[in-house]
PDB file of C-alpha atoms and ligand atoms in Angstrom:
ATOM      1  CA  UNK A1101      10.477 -61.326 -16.122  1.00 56.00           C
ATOM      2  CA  UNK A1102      13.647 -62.358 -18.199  1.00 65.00           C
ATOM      3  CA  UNK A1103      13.235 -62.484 -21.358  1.00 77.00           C
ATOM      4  CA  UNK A1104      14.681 -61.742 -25.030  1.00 83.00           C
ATOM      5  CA  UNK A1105      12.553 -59.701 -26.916  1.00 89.00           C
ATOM      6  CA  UNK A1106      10.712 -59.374 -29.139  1.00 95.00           C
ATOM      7  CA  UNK A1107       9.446 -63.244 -28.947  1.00 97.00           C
ATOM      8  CA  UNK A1108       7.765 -65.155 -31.342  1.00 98.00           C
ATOM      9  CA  UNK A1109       5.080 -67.229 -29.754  1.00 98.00           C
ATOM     10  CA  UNK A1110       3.779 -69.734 -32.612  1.00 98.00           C
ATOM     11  CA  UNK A1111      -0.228 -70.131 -32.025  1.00 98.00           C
ATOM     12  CA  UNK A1112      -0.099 -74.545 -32.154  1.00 98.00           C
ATOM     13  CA  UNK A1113      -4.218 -73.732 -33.418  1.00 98.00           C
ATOM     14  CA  UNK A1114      -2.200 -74.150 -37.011  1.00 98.00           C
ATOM     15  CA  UNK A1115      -0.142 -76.669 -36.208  1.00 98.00           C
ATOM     16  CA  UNK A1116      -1.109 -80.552 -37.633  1.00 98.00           C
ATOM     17  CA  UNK A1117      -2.227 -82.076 -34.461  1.00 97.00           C
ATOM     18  CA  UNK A1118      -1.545 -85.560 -35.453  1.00 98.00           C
ATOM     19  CA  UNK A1119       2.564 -84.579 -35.819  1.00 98.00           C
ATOM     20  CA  UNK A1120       1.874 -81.980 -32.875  1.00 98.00           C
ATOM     21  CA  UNK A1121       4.664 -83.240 -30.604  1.00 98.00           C
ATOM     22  CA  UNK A1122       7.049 -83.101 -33.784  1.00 98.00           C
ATOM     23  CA  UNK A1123       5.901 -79.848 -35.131  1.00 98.00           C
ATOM     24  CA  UNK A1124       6.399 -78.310 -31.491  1.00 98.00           C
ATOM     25  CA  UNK A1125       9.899 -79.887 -31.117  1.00 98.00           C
ATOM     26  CA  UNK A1126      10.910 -78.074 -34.247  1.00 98.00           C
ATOM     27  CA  UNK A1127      10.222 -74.757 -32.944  1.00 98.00           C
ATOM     28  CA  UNK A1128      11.569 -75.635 -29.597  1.00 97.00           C
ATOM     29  CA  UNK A1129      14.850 -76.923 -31.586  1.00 98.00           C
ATOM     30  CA  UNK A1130      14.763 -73.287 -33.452  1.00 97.00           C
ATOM     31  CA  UNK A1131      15.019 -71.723 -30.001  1.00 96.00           C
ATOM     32  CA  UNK A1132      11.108 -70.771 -29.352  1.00 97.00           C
ATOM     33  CA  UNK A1133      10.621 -69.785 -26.193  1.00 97.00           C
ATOM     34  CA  UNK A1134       6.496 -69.242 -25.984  1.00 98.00           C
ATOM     35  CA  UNK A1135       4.043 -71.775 -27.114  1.00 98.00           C
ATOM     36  CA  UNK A1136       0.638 -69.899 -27.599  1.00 98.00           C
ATOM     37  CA  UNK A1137      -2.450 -71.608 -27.904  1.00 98.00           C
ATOM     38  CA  UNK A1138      -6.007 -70.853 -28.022  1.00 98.00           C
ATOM     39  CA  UNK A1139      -8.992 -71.850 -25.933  1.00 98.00           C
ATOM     40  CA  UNK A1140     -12.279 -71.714 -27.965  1.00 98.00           C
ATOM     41  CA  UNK A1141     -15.782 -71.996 -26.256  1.00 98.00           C
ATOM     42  CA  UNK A1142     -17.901 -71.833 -29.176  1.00 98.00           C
ATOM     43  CA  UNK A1143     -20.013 -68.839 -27.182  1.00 98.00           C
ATOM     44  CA  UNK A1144     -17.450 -66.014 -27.199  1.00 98.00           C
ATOM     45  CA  UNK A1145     -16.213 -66.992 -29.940  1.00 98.00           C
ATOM     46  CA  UNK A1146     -18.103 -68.284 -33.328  1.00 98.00           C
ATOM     47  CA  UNK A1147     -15.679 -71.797 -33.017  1.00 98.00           C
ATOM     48  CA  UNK A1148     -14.128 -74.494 -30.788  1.00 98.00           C
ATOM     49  CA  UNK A1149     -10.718 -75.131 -30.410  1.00 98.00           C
ATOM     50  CA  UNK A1150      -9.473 -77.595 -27.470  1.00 98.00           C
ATOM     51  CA  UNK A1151      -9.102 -77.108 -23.714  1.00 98.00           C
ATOM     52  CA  UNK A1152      -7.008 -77.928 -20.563  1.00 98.00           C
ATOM     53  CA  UNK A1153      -5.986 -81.617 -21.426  1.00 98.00           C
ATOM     54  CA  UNK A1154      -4.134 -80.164 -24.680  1.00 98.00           C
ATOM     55  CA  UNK A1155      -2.291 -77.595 -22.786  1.00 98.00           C
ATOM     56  CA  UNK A1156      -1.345 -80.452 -20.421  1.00 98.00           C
ATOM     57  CA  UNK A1157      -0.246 -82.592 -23.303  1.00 98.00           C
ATOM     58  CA  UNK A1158       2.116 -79.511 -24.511  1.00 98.00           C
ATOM     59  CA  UNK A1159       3.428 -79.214 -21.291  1.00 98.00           C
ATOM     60  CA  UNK A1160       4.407 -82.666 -21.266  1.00 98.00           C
ATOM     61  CA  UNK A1161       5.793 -82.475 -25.098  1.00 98.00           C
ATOM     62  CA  UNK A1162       8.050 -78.915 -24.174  1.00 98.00           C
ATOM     63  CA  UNK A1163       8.425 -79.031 -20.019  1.00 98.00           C
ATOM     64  CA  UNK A1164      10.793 -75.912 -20.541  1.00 97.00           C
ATOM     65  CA  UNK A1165       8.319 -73.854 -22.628  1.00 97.00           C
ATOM     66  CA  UNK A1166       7.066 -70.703 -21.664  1.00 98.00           C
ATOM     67  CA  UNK A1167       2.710 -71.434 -22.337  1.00 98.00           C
ATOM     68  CA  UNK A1168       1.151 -68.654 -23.165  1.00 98.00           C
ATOM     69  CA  UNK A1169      -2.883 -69.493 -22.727  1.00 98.00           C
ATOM     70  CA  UNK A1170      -5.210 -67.044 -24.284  1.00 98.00           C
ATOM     71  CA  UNK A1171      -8.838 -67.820 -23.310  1.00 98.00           C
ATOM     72  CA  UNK A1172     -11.708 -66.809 -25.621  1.00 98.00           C
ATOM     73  CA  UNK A1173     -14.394 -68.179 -23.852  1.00 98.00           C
ATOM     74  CA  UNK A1174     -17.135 -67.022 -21.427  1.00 98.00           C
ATOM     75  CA  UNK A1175     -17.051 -67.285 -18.010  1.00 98.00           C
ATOM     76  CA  UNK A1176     -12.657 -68.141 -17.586  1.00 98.00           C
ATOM     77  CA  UNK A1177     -12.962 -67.914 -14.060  1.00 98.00           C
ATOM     78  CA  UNK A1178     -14.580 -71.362 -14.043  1.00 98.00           C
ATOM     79  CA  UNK A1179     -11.618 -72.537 -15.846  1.00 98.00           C
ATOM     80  CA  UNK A1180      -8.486 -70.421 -14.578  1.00 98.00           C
ATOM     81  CA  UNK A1181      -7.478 -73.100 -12.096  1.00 98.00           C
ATOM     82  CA  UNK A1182      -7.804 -75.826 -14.670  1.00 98.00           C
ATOM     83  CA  UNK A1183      -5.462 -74.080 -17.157  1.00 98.00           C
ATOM     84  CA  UNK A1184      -3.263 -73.165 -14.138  1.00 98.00           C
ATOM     85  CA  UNK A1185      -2.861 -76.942 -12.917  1.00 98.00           C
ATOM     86  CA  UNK A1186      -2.498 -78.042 -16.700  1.00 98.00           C
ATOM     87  CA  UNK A1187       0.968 -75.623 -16.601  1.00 98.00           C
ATOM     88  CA  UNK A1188      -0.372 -72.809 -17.596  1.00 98.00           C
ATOM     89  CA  UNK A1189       2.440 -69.929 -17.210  1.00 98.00           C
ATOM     90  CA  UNK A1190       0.609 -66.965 -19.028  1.00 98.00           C
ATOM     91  CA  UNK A1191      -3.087 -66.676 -18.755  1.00 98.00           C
ATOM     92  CA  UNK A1192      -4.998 -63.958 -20.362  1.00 99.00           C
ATOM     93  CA  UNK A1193      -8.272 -63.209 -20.092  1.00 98.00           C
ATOM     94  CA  UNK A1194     -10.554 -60.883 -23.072  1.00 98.00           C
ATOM     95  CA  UNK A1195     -11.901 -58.089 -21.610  1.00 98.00           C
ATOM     96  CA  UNK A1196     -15.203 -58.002 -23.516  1.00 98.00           C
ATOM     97  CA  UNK A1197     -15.972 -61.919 -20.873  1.00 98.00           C
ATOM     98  CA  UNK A1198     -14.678 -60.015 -17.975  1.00 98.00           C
ATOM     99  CA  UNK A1199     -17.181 -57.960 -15.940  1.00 98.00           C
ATOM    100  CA  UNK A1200     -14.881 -57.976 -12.854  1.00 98.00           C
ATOM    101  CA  UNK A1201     -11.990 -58.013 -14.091  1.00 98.00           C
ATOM    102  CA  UNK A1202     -10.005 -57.379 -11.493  1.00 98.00           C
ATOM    103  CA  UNK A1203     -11.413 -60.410  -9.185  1.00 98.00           C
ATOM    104  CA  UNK A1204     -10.323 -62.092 -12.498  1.00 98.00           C
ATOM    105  CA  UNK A1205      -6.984 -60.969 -12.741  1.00 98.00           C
ATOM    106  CA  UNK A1206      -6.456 -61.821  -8.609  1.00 98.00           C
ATOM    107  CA  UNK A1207      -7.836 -65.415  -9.388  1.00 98.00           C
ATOM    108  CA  UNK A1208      -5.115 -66.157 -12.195  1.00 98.00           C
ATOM    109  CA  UNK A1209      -2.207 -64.823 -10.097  1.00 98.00           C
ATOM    110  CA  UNK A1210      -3.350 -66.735  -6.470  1.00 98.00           C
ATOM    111  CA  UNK A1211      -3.297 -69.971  -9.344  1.00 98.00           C
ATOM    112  CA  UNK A1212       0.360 -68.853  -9.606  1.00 98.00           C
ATOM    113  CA  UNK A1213       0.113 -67.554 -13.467  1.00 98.00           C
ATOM    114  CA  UNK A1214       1.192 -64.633 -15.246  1.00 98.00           C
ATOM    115  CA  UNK A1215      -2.217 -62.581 -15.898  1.00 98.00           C
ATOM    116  CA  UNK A1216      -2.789 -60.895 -18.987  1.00 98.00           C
ATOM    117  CA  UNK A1217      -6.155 -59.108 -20.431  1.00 98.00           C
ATOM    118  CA  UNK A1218      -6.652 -59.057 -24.508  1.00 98.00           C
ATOM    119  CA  UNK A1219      -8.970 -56.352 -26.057  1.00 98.00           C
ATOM    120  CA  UNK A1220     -10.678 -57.168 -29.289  1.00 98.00           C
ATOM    121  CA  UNK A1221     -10.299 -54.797 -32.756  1.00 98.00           C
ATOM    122  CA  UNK A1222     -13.502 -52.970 -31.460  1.00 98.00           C
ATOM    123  CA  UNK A1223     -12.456 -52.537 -27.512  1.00 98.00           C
ATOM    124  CA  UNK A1224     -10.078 -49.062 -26.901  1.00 98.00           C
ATOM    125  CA  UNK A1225      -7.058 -49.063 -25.119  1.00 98.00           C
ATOM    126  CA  UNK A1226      -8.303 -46.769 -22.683  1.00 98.00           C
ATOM    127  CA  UNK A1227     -11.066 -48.817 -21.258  1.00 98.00           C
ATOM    128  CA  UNK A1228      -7.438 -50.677 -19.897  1.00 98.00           C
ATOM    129  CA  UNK A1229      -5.908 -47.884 -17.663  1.00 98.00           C
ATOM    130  CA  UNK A1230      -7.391 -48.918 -14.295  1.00 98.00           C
ATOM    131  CA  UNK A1231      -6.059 -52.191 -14.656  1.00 98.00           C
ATOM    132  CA  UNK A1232      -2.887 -52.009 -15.982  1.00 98.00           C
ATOM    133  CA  UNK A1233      -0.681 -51.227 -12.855  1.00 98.00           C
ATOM    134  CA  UNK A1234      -1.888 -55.246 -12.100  1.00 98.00           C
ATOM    135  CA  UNK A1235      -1.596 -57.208 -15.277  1.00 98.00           C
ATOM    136  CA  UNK A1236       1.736 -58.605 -16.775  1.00 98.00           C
ATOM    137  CA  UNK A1237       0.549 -58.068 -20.598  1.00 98.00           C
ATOM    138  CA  UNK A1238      -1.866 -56.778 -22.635  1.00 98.00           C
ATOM    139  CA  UNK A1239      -2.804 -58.813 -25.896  1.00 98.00           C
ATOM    140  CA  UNK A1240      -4.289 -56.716 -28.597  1.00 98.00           C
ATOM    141  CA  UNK A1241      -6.117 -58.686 -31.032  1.00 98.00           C
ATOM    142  CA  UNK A1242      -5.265 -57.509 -34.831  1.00 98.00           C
ATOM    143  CA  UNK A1243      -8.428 -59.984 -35.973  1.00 98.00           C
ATOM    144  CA  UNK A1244     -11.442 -60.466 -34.995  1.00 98.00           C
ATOM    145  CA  UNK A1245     -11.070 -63.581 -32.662  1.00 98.00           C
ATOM    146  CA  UNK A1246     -11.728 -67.361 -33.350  1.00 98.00           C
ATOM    147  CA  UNK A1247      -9.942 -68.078 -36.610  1.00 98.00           C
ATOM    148  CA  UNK A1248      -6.378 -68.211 -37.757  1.00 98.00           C
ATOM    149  CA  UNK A1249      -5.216 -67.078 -41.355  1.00 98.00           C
ATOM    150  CA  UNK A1250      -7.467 -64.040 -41.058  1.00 98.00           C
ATOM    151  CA  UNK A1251      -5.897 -60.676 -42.691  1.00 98.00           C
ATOM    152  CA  UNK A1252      -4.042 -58.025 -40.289  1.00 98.00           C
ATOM    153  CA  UNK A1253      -6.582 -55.160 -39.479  1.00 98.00           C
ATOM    154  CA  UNK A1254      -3.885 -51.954 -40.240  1.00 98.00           C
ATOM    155  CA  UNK A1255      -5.201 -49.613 -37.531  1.00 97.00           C
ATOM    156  CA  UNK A1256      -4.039 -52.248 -34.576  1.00 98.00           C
ATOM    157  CA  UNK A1257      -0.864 -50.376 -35.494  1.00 98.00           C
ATOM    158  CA  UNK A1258      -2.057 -47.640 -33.900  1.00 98.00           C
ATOM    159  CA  UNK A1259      -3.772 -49.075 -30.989  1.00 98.00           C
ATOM    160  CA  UNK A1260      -0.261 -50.497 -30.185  1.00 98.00           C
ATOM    161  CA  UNK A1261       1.382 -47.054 -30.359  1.00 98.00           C
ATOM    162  CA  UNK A1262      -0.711 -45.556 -27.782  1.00 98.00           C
ATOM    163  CA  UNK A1263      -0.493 -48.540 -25.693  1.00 98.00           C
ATOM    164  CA  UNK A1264       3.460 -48.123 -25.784  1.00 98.00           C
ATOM    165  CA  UNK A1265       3.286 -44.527 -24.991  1.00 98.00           C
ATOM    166  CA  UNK A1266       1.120 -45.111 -22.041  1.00 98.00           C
ATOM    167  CA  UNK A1267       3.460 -47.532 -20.775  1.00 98.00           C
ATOM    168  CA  UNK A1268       6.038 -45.180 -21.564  1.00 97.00           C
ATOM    169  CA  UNK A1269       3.874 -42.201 -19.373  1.00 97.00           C
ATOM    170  CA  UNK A1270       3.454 -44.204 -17.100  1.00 97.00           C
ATOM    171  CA  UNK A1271       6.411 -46.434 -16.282  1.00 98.00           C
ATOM    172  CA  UNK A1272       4.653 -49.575 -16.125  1.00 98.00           C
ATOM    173  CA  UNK A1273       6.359 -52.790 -17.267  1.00 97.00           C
ATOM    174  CA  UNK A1274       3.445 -54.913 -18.747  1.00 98.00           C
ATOM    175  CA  UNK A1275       4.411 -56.432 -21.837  1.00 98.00           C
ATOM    176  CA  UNK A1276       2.776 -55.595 -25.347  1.00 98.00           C
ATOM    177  CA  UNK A1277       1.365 -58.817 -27.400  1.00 98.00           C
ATOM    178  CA  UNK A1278      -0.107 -58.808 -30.826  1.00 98.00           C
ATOM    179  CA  UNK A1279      -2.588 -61.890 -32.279  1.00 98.00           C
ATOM    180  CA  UNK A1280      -3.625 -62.201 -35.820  1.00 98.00           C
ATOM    181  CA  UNK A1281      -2.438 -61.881 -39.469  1.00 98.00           C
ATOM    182  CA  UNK A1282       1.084 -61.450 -38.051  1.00 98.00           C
ATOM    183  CA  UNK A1283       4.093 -62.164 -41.144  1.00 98.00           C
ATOM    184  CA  UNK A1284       7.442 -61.813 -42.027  1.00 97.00           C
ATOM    185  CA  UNK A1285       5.931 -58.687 -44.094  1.00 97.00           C
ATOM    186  CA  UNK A1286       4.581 -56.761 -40.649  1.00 98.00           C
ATOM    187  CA  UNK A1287       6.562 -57.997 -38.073  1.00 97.00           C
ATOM    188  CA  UNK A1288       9.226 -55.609 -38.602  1.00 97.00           C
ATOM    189  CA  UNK A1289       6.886 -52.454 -38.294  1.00 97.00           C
ATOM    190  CA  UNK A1290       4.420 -54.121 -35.240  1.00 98.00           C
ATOM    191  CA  UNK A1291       8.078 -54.193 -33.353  1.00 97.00           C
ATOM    192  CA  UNK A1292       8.938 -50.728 -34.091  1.00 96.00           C
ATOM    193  CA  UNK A1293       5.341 -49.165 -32.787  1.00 97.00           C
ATOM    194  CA  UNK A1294       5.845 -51.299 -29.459  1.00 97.00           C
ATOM    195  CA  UNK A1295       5.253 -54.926 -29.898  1.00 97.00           C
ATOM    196  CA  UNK A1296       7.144 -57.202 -28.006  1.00 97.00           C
ATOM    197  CA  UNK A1297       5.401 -60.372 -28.435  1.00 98.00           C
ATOM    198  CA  UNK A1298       4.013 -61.857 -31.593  1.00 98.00           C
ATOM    199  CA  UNK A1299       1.896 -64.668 -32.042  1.00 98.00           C
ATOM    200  CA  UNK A1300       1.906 -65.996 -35.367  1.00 98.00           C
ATOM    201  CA  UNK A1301       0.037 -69.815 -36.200  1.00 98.00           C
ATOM    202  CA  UNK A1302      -0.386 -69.808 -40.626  1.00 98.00           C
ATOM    203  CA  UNK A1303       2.883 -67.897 -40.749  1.00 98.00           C
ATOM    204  CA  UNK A1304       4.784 -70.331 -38.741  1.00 98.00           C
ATOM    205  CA  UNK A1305       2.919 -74.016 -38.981  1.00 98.00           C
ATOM    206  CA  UNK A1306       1.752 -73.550 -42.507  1.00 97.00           C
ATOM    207  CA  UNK A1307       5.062 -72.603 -44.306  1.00 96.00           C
ATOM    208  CA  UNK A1308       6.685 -75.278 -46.712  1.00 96.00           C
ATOM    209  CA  UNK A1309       9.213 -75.074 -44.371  1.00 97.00           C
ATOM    210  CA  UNK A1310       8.441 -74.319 -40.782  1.00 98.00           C
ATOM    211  CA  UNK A1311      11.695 -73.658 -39.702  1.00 98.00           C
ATOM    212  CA  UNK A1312      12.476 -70.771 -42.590  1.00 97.00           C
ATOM    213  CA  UNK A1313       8.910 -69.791 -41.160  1.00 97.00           C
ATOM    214  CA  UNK A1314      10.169 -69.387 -37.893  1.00 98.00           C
ATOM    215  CA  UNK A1315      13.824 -67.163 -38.650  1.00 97.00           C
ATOM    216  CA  UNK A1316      12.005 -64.684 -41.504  1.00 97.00           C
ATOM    217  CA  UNK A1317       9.726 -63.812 -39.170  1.00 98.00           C
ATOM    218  CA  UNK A1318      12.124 -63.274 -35.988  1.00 96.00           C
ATOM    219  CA  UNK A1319      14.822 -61.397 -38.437  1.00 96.00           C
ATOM    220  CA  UNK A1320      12.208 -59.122 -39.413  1.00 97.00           C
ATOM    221  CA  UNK A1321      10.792 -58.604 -36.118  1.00 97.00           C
ATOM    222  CA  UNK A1322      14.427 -58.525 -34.655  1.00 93.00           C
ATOM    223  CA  UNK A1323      15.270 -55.915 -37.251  1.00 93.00           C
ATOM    224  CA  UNK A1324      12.911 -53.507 -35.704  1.00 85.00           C
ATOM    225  CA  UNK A1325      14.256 -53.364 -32.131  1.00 79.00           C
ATOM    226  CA  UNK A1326      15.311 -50.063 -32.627  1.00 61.00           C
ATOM    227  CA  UNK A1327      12.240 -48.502 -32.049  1.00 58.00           C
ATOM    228  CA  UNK A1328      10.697 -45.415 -33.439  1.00 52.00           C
ATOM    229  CA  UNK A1329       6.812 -45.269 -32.024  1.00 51.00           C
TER     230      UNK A1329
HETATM  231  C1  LIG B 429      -7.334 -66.220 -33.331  1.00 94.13           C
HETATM  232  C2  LIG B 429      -6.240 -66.680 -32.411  1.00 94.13           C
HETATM  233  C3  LIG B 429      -4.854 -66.525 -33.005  1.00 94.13           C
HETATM  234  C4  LIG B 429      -4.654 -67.288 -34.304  1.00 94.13           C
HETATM  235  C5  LIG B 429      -3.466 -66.701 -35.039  1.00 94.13           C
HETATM  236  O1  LIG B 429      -8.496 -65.995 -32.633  1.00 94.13           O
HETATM  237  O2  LIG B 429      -6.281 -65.991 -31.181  1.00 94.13           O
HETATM  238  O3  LIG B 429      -3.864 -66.888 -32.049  1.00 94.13           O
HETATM  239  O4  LIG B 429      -4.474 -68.631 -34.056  1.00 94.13           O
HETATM  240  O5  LIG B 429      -3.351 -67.297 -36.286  1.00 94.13           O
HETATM  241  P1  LIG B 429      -2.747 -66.496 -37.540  1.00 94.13           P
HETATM  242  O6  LIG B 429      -1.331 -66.140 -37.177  1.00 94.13           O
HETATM  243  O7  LIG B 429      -2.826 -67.511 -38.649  1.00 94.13           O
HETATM  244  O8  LIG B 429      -3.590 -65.300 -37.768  1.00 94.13           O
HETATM  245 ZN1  LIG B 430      -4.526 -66.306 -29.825  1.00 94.13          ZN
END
C-alpha cells in the first residue's frame, strides 16, 4: 500500500455534524489522507455513535479519501458487507467481538476491504501472532473504547514497541495504528516507538483552529520519523 507516513487520520466522532461536510473539506484541503470514524453498538461498547449511511455520506463528501472504519460493536460480521458497500476501504475488527477471527478477517477482504484487528488497553499483543501474517493493520487502542477526549493510557507505549519489533522479527508489513488521547504533546514519541498511523478526533475537530490542529500534530509526529524503538 502507498502511502506517506506517519498519517494522521482525524476520528469525524469529534467533528460538529451539522458543518460535517465543511469540517471534513478542511482537513481534506490540509492534505488528510484517512478519514477515521467510529461505529458504536451500544453493547460492546457503553455508547452509540452512527453506522453505514454516515460512512456513505463521507464517502460522498471526500470520494478520494482513504476511510478508515473501526467497528466497536458485536457481532461485525453481520455488518462487514454493509460498511464495505458504503466505501469502506479499511475495516477493522476488535478482537475481544471476534471469536473466529480469521473467518472474520476472510469476510472483510472477499468485501474487497483492507482488514485490520484492534486490541483493547487490557488485550496483549501476543494473543495477535497467529493472525498477523493476514491482516493489513493492527489498531491498538490507548483508551478504553467508546468515548473521545479520554486521557492517553502511558503503557500503550510499550505495547506499540513490541508490536514494532515483532514486525521487525518477523518481516511482516502490517501497519501500526494508535486510537485515543493522541496530541501534538505525544505524537512525536508514539512515532518514534512504531506508530505509523494516528487517529486523533478532540485534538483535531475541537481546536480553535482546526487547521493549526491538524499541522502541530503532523510536525510533531513527522518529527519522529527517525525512529529509535
Ligand atoms: C474511541 C474512538 C476514538 C476516539 C478518539 O473509542 O475509537 O477514535 O474518537 O478521540 P480522541 O482523539 O479525542 O481521544
Ligand atoms: Zn476509533
Amino acid at each position: 500500500m502507498n502511502v506517506d507516513l506517519p498519517v494522521l487520520a482525524p476520528s469525524i466522532l469529534a467533528a460538529d455534524f451539522s458543518r460535517l461536510a465543511e469540517q471534513i473539506k478542511t482537513c481534506t484541503d490540509e492534505g488528510i489522507q484517512w478519514i477515521h470514524c467510529d461505529i458504536m453498538d451500544g453493547h460492546f461498547v457503553p455508547n452509540i455513535s452512527y453506522g453505514p449511511s454516515i460512512v456513505g455520506t463521507v464517502r460522498e463528501i471526500a470520494p478520494e479519501a482513504f476511510l478508515d472504519v473501526h467497528l466497536m460493536i458485536e457481532n461485525p460480521d453481520h455488518f462487514i458487507d454493509d460498511f464495505a458497500d458504503a466505501g469502506a476501504d479499511l475495516i477493522s475488527v476488535h478482537y475481544e467481538t471476534c471469536p473466529h477471527l480469521h473467518r472474520t478477517i476472510e469476510n472483510i477482504k472477499n468485501n474487497g476491504c483492507m482488514a485490520g484487528v484492534v486490541i483493547n488497553p487490557a488485550t496483549s499483543v501476543d494473543l495477535l501472532n497467529p493472525i498477523l501474517p493476514d491482516i493489513d493493520l493492527v489498531l491498538i487502542m490507548s483508551v478504553n473504547p467508546g468515548f473521545g477526549g479520554q486521557s492517553f493510557i502511558k503503557r500503550s507505549y510499550q505495547k506499540i514497541r513490541k508490536l514494532y519489533q515483532l514486525r521487525e522479527e518477523t518481516g511482516l508489513s502490517f501497519l501500526i495504528e494508535v486510537d485515543g488521547g493522541v496530541k501534538t504533546q505525544n505524537a512525536q514519541k508514539l512515532v518514534r516507538s512504531g506508530v505509523d498511523v494516528l487517529v486523533a478526533g478532540s485534538s483535531v475537530f475541537k481546536a480553535d483552529d482546526i487547521p493549526k490542529g491538524i499541522a502541530t500534530i503532523l510536525k510533531a509526529a513527522r518529527s519522529g520519523s527517525n525512529r529509535v524503538v
